[in-house]
Short mmCIF file of C-alpha atoms in Angstrom, two decimals:
data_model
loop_
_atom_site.label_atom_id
_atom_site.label_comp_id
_atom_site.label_asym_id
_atom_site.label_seq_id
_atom_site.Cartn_x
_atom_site.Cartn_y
_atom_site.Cartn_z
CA UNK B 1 110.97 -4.57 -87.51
CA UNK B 2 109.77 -6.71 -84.92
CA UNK B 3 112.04 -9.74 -83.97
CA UNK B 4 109.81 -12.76 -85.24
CA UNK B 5 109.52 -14.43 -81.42
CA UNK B 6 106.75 -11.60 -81.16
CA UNK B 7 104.86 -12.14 -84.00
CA UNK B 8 101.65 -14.22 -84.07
CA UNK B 9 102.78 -16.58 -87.49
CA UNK B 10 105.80 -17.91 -85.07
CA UNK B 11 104.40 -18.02 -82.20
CA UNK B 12 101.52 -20.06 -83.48
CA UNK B 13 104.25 -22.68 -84.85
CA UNK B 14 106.27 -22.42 -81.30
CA UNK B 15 102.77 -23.23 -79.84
CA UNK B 16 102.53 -26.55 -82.05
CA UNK B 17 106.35 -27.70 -81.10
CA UNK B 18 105.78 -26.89 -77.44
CA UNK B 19 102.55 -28.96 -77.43
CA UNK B 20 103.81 -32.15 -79.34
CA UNK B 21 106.61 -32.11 -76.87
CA UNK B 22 104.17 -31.67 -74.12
CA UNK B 23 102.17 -34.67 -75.45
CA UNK B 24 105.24 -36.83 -75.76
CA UNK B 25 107.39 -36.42 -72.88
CA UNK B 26 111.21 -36.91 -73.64
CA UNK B 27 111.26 -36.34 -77.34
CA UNK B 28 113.28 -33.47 -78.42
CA UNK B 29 111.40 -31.03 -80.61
CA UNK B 30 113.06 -28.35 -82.55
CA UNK B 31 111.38 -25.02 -82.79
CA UNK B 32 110.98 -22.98 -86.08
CA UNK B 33 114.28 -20.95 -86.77
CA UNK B 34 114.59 -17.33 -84.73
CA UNK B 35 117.16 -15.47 -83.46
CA UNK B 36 116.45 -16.41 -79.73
CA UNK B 37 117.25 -19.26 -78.20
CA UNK B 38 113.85 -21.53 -77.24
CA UNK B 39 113.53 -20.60 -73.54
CA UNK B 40 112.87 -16.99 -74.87
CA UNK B 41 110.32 -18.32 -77.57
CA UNK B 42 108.79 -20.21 -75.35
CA UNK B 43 107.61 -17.73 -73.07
CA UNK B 44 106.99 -15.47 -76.09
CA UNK B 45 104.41 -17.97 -76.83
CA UNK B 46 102.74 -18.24 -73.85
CA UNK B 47 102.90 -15.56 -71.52
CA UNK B 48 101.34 -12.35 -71.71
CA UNK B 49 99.68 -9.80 -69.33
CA UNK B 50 96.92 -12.20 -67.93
CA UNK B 51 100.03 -14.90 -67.39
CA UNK B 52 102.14 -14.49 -64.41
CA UNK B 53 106.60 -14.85 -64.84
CA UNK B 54 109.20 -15.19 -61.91
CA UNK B 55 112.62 -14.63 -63.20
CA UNK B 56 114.84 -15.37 -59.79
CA UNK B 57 118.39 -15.55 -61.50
CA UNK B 58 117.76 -12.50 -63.51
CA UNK B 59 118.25 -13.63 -66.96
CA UNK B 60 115.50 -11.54 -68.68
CA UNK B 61 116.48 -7.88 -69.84
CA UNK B 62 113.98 -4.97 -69.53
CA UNK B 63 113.00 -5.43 -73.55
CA UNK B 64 111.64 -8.75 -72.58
CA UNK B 65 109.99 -7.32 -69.74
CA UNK B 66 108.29 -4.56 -71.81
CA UNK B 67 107.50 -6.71 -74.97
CA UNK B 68 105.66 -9.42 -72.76
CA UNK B 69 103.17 -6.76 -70.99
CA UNK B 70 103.85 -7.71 -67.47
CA UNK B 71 106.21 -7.87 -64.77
CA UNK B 72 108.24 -10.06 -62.39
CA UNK B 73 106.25 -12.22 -60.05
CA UNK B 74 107.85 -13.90 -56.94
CA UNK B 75 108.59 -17.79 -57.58
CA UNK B 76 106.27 -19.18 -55.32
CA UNK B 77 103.20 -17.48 -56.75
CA UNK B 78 104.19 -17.44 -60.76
CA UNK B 79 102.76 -19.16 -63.49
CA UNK B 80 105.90 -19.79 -65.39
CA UNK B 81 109.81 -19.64 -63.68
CA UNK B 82 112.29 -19.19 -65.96
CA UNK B 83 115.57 -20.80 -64.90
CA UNK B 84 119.19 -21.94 -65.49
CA UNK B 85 118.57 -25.91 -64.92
CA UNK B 86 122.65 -25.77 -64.22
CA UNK B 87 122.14 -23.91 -61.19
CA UNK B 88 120.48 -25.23 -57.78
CA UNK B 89 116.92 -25.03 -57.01
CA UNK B 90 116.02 -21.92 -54.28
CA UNK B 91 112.32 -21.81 -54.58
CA UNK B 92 109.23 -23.39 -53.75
CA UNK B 93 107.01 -23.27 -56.41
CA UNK B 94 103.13 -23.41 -56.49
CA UNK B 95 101.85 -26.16 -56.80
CA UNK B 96 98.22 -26.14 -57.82
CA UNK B 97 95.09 -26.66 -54.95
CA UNK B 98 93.19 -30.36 -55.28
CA UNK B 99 90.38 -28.20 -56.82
CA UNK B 100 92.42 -26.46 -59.09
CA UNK B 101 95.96 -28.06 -59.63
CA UNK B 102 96.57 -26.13 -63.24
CA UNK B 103 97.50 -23.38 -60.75
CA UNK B 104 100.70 -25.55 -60.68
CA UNK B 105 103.64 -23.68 -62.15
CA UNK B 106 105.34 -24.48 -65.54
CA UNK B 107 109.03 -24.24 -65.67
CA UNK B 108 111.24 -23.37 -68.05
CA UNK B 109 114.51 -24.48 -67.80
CA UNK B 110 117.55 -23.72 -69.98
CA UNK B 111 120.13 -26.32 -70.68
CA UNK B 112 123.35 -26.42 -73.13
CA UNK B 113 122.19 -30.19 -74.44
CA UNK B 114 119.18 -32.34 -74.23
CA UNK B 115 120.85 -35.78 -74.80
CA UNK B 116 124.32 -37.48 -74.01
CA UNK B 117 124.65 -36.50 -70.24
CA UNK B 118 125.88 -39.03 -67.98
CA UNK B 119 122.73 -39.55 -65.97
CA UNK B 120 120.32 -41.65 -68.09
CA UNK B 121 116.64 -41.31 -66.75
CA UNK B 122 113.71 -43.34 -67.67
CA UNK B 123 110.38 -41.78 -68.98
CA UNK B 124 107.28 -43.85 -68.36
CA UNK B 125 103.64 -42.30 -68.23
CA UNK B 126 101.13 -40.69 -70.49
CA UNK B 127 102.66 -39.83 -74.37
CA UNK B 128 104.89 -42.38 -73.92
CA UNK B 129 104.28 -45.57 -75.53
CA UNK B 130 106.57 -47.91 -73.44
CA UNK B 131 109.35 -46.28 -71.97
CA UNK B 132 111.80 -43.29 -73.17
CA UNK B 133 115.67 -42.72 -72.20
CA UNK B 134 116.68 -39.21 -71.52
CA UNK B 135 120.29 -37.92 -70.73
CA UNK B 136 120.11 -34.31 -70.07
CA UNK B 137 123.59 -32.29 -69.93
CA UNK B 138 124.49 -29.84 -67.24
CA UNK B 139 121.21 -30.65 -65.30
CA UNK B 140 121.65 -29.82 -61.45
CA UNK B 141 120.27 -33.03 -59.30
CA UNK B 142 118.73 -30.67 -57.57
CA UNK B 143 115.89 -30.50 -60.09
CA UNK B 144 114.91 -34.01 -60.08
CA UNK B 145 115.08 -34.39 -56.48
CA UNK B 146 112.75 -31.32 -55.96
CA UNK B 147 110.45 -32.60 -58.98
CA UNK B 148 109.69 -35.69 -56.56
CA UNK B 149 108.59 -33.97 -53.63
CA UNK B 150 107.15 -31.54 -55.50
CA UNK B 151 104.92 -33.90 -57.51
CA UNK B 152 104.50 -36.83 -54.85
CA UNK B 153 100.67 -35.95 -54.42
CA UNK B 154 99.06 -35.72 -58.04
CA UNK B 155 97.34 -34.00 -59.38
CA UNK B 156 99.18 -31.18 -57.75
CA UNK B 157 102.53 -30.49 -59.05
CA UNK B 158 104.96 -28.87 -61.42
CA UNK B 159 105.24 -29.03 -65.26
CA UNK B 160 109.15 -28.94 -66.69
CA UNK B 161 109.89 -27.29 -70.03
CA UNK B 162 113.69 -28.04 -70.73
CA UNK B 163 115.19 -25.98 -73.66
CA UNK B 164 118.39 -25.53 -75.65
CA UNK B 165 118.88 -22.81 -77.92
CA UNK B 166 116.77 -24.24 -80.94
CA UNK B 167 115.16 -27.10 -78.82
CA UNK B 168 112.64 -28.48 -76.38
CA UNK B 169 112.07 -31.45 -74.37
CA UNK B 170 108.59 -31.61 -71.71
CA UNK B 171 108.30 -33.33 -68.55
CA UNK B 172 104.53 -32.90 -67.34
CA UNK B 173 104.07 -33.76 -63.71
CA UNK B 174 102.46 -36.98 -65.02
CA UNK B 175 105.32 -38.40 -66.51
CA UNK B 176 107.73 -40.53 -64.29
CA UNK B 177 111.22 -40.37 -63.48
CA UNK B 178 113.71 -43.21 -62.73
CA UNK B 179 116.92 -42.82 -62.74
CA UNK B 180 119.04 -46.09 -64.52
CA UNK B 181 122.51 -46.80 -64.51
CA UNK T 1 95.35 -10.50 -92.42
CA UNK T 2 91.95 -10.57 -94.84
CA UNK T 3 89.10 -7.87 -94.07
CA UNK T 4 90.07 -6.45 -90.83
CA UNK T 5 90.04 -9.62 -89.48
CA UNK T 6 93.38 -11.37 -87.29
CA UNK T 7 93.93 -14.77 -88.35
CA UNK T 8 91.71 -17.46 -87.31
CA UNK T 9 89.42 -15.07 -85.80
CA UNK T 10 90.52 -14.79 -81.99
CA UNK T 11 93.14 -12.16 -81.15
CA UNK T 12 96.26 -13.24 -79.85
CA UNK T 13 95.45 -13.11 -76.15
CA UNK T 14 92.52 -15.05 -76.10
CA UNK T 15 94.79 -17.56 -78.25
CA UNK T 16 97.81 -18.05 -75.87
CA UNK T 17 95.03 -18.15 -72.95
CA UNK T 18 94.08 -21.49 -74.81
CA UNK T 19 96.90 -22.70 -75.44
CA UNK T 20 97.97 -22.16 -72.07
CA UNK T 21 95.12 -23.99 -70.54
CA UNK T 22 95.90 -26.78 -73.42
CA UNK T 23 99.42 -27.42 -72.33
CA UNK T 24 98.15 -27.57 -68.36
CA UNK T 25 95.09 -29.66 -69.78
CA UNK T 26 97.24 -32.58 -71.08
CA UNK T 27 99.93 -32.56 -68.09
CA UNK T 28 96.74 -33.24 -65.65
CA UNK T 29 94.96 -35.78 -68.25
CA UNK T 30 91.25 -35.97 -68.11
CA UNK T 31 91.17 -32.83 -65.80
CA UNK T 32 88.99 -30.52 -66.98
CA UNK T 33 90.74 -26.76 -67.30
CA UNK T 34 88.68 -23.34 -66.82
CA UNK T 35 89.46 -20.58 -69.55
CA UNK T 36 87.22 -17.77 -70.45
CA UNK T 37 85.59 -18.72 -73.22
CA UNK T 38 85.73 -15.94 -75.56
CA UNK T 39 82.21 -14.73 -77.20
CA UNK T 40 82.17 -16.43 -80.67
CA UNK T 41 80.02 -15.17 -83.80
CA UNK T 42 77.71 -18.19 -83.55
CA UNK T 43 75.38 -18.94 -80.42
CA UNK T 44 77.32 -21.46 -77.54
CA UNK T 45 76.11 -24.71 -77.75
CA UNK T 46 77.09 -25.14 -81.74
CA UNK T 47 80.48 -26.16 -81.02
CA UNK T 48 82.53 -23.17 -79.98
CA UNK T 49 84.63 -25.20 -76.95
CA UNK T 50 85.66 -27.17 -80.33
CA UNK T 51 86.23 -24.02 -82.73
CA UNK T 52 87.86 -21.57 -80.31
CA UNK T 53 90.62 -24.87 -80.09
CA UNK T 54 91.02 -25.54 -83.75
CA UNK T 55 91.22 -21.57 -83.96
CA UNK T 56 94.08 -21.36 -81.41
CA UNK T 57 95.98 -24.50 -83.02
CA UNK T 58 96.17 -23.69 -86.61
CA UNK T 59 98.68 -22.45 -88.89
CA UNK T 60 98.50 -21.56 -92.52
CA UNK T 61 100.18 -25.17 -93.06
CA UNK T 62 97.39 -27.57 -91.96
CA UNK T 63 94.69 -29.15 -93.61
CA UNK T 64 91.21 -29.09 -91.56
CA UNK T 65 88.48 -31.72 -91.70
CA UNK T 66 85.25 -30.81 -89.85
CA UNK T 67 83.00 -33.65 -88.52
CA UNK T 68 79.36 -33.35 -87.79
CA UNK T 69 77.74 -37.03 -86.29
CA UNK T 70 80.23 -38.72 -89.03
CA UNK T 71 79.62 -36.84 -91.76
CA UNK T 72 81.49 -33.63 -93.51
CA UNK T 73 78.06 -32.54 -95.14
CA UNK T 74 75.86 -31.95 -92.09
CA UNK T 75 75.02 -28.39 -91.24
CA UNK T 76 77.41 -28.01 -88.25
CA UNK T 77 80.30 -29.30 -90.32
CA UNK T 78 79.48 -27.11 -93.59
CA UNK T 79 79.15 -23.93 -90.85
CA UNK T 80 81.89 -24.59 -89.05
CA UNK T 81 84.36 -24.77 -91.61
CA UNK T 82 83.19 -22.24 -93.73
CA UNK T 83 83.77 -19.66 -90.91
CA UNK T 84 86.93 -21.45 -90.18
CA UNK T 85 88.14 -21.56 -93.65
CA UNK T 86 87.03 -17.78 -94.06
CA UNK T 87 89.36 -16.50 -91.32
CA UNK T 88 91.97 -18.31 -91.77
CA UNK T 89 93.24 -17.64 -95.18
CA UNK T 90 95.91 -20.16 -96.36
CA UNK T 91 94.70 -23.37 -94.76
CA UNK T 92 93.57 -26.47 -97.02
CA UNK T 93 90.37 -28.22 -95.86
CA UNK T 94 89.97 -31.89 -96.90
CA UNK T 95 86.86 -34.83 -95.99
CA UNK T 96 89.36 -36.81 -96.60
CA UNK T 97 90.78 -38.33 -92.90
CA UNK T 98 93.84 -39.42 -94.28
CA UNK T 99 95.11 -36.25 -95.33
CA UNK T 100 93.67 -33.83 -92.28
CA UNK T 101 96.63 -32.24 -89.98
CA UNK T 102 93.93 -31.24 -87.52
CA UNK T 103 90.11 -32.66 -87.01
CA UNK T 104 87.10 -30.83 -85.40
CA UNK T 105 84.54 -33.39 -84.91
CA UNK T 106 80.74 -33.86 -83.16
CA UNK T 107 79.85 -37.25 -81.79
CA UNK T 108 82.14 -39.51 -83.21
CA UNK T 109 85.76 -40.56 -83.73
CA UNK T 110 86.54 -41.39 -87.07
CA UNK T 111 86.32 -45.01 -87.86
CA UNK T 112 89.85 -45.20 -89.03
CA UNK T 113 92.43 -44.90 -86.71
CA UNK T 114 94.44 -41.29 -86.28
CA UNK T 115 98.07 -40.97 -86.57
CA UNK T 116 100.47 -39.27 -84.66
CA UNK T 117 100.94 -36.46 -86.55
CA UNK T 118 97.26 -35.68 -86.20
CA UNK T 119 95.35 -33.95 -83.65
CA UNK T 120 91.41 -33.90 -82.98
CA UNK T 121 89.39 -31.57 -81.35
CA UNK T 122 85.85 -32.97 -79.79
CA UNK T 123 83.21 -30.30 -79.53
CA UNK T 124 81.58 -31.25 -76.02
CA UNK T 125 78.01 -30.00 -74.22
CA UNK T 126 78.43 -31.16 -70.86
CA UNK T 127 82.05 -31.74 -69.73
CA UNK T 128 81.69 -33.05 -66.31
CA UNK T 129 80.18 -36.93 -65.70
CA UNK T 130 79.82 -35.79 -62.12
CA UNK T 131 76.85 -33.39 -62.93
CA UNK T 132 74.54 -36.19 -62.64
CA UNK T 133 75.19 -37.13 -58.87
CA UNK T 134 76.56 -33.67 -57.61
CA UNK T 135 74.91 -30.24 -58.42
CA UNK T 136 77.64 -28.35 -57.04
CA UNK T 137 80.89 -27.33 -58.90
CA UNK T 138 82.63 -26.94 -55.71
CA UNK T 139 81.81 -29.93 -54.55
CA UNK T 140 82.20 -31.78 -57.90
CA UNK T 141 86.05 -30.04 -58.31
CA UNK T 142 86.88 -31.89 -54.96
CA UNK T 143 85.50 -35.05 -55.52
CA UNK T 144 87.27 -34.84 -59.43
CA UNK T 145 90.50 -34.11 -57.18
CA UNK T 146 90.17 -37.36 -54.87
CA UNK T 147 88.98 -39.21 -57.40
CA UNK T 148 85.96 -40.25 -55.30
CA UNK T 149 83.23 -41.09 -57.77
CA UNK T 150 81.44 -43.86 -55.78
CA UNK T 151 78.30 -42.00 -56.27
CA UNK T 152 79.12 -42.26 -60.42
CA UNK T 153 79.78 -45.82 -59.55
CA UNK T 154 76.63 -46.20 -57.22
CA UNK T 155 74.02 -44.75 -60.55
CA UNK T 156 75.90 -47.15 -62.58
CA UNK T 157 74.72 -49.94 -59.97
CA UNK T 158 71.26 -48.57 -59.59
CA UNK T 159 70.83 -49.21 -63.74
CA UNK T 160 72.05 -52.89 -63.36
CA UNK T 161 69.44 -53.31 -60.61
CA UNK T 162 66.76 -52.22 -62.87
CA UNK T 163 67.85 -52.63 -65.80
CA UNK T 164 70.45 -55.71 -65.71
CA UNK T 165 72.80 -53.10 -67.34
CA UNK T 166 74.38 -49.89 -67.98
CA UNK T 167 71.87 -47.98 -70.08
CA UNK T 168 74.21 -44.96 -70.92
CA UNK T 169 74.09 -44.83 -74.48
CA UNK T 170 76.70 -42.06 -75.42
CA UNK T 171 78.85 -39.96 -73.19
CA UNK T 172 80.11 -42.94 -71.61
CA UNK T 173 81.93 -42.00 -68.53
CA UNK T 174 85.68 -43.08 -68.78
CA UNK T 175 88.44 -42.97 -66.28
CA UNK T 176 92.23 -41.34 -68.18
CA UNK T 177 95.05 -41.96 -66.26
CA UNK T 178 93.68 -43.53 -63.71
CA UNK T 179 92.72 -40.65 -61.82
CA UNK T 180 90.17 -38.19 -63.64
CA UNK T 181 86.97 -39.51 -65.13
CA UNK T 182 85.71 -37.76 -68.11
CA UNK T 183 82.79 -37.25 -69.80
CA UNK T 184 83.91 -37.95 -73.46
CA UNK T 185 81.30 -36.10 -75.37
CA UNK T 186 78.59 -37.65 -77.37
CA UNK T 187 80.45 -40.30 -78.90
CA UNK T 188 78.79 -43.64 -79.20
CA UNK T 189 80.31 -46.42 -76.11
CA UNK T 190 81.63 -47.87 -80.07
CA UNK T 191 84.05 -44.97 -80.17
CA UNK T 192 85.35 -44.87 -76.54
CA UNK T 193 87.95 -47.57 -76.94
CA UNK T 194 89.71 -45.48 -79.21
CA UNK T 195 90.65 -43.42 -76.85
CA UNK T 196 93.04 -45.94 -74.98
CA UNK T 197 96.22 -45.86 -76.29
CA UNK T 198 95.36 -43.62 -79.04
CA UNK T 199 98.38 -42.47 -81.31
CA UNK T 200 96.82 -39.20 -82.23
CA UNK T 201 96.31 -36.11 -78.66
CA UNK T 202 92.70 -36.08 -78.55
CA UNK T 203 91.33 -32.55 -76.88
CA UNK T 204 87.62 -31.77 -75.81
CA UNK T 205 86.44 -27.93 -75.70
CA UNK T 206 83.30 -27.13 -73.86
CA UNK T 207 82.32 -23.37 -74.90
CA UNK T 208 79.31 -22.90 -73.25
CA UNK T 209 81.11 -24.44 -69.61
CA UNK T 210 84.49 -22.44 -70.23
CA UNK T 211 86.24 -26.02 -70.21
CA UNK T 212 89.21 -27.45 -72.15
CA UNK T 213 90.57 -31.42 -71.17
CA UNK T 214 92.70 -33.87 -72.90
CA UNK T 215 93.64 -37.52 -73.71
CA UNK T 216 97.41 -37.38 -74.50
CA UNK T 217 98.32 -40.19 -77.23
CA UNK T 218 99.26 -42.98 -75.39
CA UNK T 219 97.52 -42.95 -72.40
CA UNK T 220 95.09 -44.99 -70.19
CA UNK T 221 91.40 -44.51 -70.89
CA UNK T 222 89.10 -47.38 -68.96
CA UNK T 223 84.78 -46.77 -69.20
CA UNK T 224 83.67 -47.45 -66.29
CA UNK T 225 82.46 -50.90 -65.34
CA UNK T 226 82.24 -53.12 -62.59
CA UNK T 227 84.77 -57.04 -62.69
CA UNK T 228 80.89 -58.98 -63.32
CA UNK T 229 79.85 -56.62 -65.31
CA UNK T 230 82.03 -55.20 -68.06
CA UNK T 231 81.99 -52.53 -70.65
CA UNK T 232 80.04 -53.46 -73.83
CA UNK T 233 79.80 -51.48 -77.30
CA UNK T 234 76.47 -51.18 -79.48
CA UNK T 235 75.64 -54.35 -80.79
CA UNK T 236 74.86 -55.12 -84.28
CA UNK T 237 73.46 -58.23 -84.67
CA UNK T 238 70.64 -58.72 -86.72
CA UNK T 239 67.69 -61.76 -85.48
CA UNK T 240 70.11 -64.10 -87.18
CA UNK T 241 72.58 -63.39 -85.21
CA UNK T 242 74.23 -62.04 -88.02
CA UNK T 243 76.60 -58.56 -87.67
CA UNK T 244 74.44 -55.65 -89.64
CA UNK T 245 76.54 -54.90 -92.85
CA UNK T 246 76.36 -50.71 -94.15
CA UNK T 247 73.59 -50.73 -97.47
CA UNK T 248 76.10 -48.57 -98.85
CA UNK T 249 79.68 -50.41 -98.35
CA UNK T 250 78.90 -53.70 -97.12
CA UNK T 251 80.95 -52.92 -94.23
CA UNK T 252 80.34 -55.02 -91.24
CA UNK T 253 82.86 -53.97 -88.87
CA UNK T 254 81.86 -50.07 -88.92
CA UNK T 255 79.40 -47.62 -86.86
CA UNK T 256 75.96 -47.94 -88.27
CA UNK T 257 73.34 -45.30 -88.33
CA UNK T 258 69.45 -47.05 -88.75
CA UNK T 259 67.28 -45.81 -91.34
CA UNK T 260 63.42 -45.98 -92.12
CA UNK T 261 63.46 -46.22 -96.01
CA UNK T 262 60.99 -45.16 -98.79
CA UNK T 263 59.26 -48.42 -98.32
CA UNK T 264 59.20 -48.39 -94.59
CA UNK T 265 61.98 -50.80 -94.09
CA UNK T 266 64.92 -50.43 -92.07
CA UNK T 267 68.12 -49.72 -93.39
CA UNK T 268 71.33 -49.82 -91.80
CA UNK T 269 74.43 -47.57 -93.19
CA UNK T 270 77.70 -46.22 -92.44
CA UNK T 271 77.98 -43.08 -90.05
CA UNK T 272 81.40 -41.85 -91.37
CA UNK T 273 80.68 -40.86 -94.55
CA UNK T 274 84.18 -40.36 -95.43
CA UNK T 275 85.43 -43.75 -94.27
CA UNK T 276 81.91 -45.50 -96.40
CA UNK T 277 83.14 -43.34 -99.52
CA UNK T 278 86.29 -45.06 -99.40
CA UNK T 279 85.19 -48.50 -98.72
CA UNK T 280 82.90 -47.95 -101.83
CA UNK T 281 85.92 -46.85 -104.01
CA UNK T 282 87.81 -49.83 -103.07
CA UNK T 283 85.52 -52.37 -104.20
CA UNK T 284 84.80 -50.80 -107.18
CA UNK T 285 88.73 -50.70 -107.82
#
């Protein structure tokens, strides 16, 4: 039997959550019950041969490898990086051309909690109404910091996926940042 | 599974190269996303930028309504979601706005507004406003990326100076985000206000020009205009200088379509059938 992260029925209903959190930025969206945690759904759902998938800190075993048809790319020329968002950045990602910024990676971060970290930040941009608050835990400042430069000329930039094990929370490279005390 | 056939139609590559291109399509609003553009059972040009969308977005669990200039009854509508409805077995279709998860529609928003938990898909011929100053796609990408579109701005001039005003009548080019300007399919200038600060993610496929873009909810959306000058929608007002009521409804705040009747008069009624049907229920309690 084929774990259900693989099979078309979930990964159409990942697909939904994943895009509702992409079209709200900083709402927390729960994905349909497997026995993965999200960061694996997630790229389950949207990477496949014609995708490309850096993995610099190693966490994907060679099942993943051979059930997603492809293998590793380096960082800086990937589609999708899949991270720990605890640990430091140590990569340059790309970032898209003016002509073609959806070259721009998408990252996929794993965290243990997507609310009640010390750091509130403040949401504001498209899919959000006014404002949102957001308090990730275990988030390395790094991140953020990199984010800025990294998104300081749109439309080229990153897109952030954060995930927990049954959760995820988007922050496209349109959405601003501010940090509040 | 039914006949040999994967669900909704497209196999599962082709799917999550949509959805892909749909996820980098709202973080870069109003920028217009290349994808292949699979080969569809019906000819391009009959709305399969719109149907290759709804066909990588649903799940057994939603209920489909299929637009056509307003109405669920037109030939594009019926066609579309037969096929739709015959490949992917489980779904529940509906005319009914109100109780739609997703909507596929041509030319028009519907008149009532969407809610959050909906999505709709806009079927689109010619994605890029540029195409009218700039032949070149090269060219056009890079001005799309600086958002330089003084010659856009310059044609819209050019009308007012023979014209005394803008004389685009549909595809109304609109600026999301501040940054892209879209071409947002042949919706009546009545419709594009809706997509300002809509509540429902609006998504345009273009089959025939391998292009996907989007209007998160929520999000800026200004037609182009100029301070002395602003952006007007259709008006109504009959010789009296009376607003036009629907034949059908009495409604005199909706989209009318103009009819030549039986008798050779004009006629003016509703163009969302759905939204008319409803109005006519109420009233007759």
């Amino acid at each position: 039997m084929i774990d259900l992260i693989w099979q078309a029925e979930f990964q159409q209903a990942a697909f939904r959550c994943v895009l509702e959190a992409f079209s709200r930025p900083g709402t927390i969206n729960t994905l349909p019950e497997c026995q993965h945690n999200a960061a694996l759904a997630v790229l389950a759902t949207l990477v496949d041969g014609e995708s490309s998938l850096a993995d610099p800190q190693q966490l994907l075993d060679n099942s993943h490898w051979l059930r997603l048809q492809i293998k590793p790319t380096a960082p800086e020329r990937a589609a999708f990086i899949f991270c720990q968002g605890t640990r430091p950045v140590d990569f340059e990602p790309n970032l898209g051309t003016l002509a073609s910024p959806e070259h721009g990676a998408t990252l996929v971060l794993t965290l243990d909690a997507l609310k009640g970290g010390d750091t509130a930040y403040q949401l504001t941009g498209p899919g959000i109404e006014t404002a949102v608050l957001f308090a990730p835990q275990g988030l390395d400042i790094s991140w953020f910091k990199q984010r800025a430069d990294w998104n300081s000329a749109f439309p080229l930039g990153v897109d952030m996926l954060l995930a927990t094990d049954e959760a995820v929370l988007a922050l496209p490279r349109s959405t601003q940042i501010k940090e509040i005390n | 599974m039914s006949n040999g056939i994967n669900f909704a139609f497209l196999d599962e590559y082709a799917k999550r190269e949509i959805r892909r291109s749909v996820i980098k399509a709202i973080c870069i609003p109003g920028y217009q996303v290349p994808y292949s553009s699979r080969e569809m059972p019906m000819g391009r040009g009959f709305g399969t930028g719109g149907l290759q969308l709804t066909l990588a977005l649903i799940g057994a669990d939603d209920t489909l309504k299929v637009i056509d200039q307003g109405s669920d009854d037109s030939v594009n509508a019926v066609n579309l979601r037969k096929f739709i409805e015959m490949t992917c077995p489980g779904i529940d279709t509906t005319t009914h706005l109100q109780e739609a998860t997703l909507i596929q529609s041509r030319h028009r928003i519907p008149e009532q507004a969407l809610r959050a938990d909906q999505i709709l898909v806009l079927q689109v011929p010619y994605p890029d406003a540029l195409v009218i100053v700039e032949p070149s796609e090269d060219k056009r990408k890079i001005m799309h990326g600086e958002a330089d579109y003084s010659r856009l701005l310059v044609k819209l001039y050019e009308d007012i100076v023979k014209f005394d005003e803008i004389t685009i009548s549909h595809r109304y080019p609109t600026r999301i985000n501040g940054h892209y300007i879209i071409d947002p399919s042949p919706i009546p200038r009545y419709d594009v206000p809706k997509l300002h600060n809509s509540e429902a993610l609006i998504l345009f496929g273009a089959g025939r020009e391998k292009k996907i873009y989007a209007v998160p909810p929520h999000c800026l959306a200004e037609p182009l205009a100029f301070d002395d000058v602003p952006f007007r929608i259709e008006d109504f007002t009959d010789s009296h200088g009376e607003r036009r009521a629907c034949k059908l409804c009495a409604s005199q705040t909706s989209f009318l379509d103009e009819f030549i009747d039986q008798q050779g008069e004009r006629v003016y009624q509703c163009s969302d059938s759905d939204f008319c049907e409803q109005q006519q229920e109420l009233a007759h309690g």
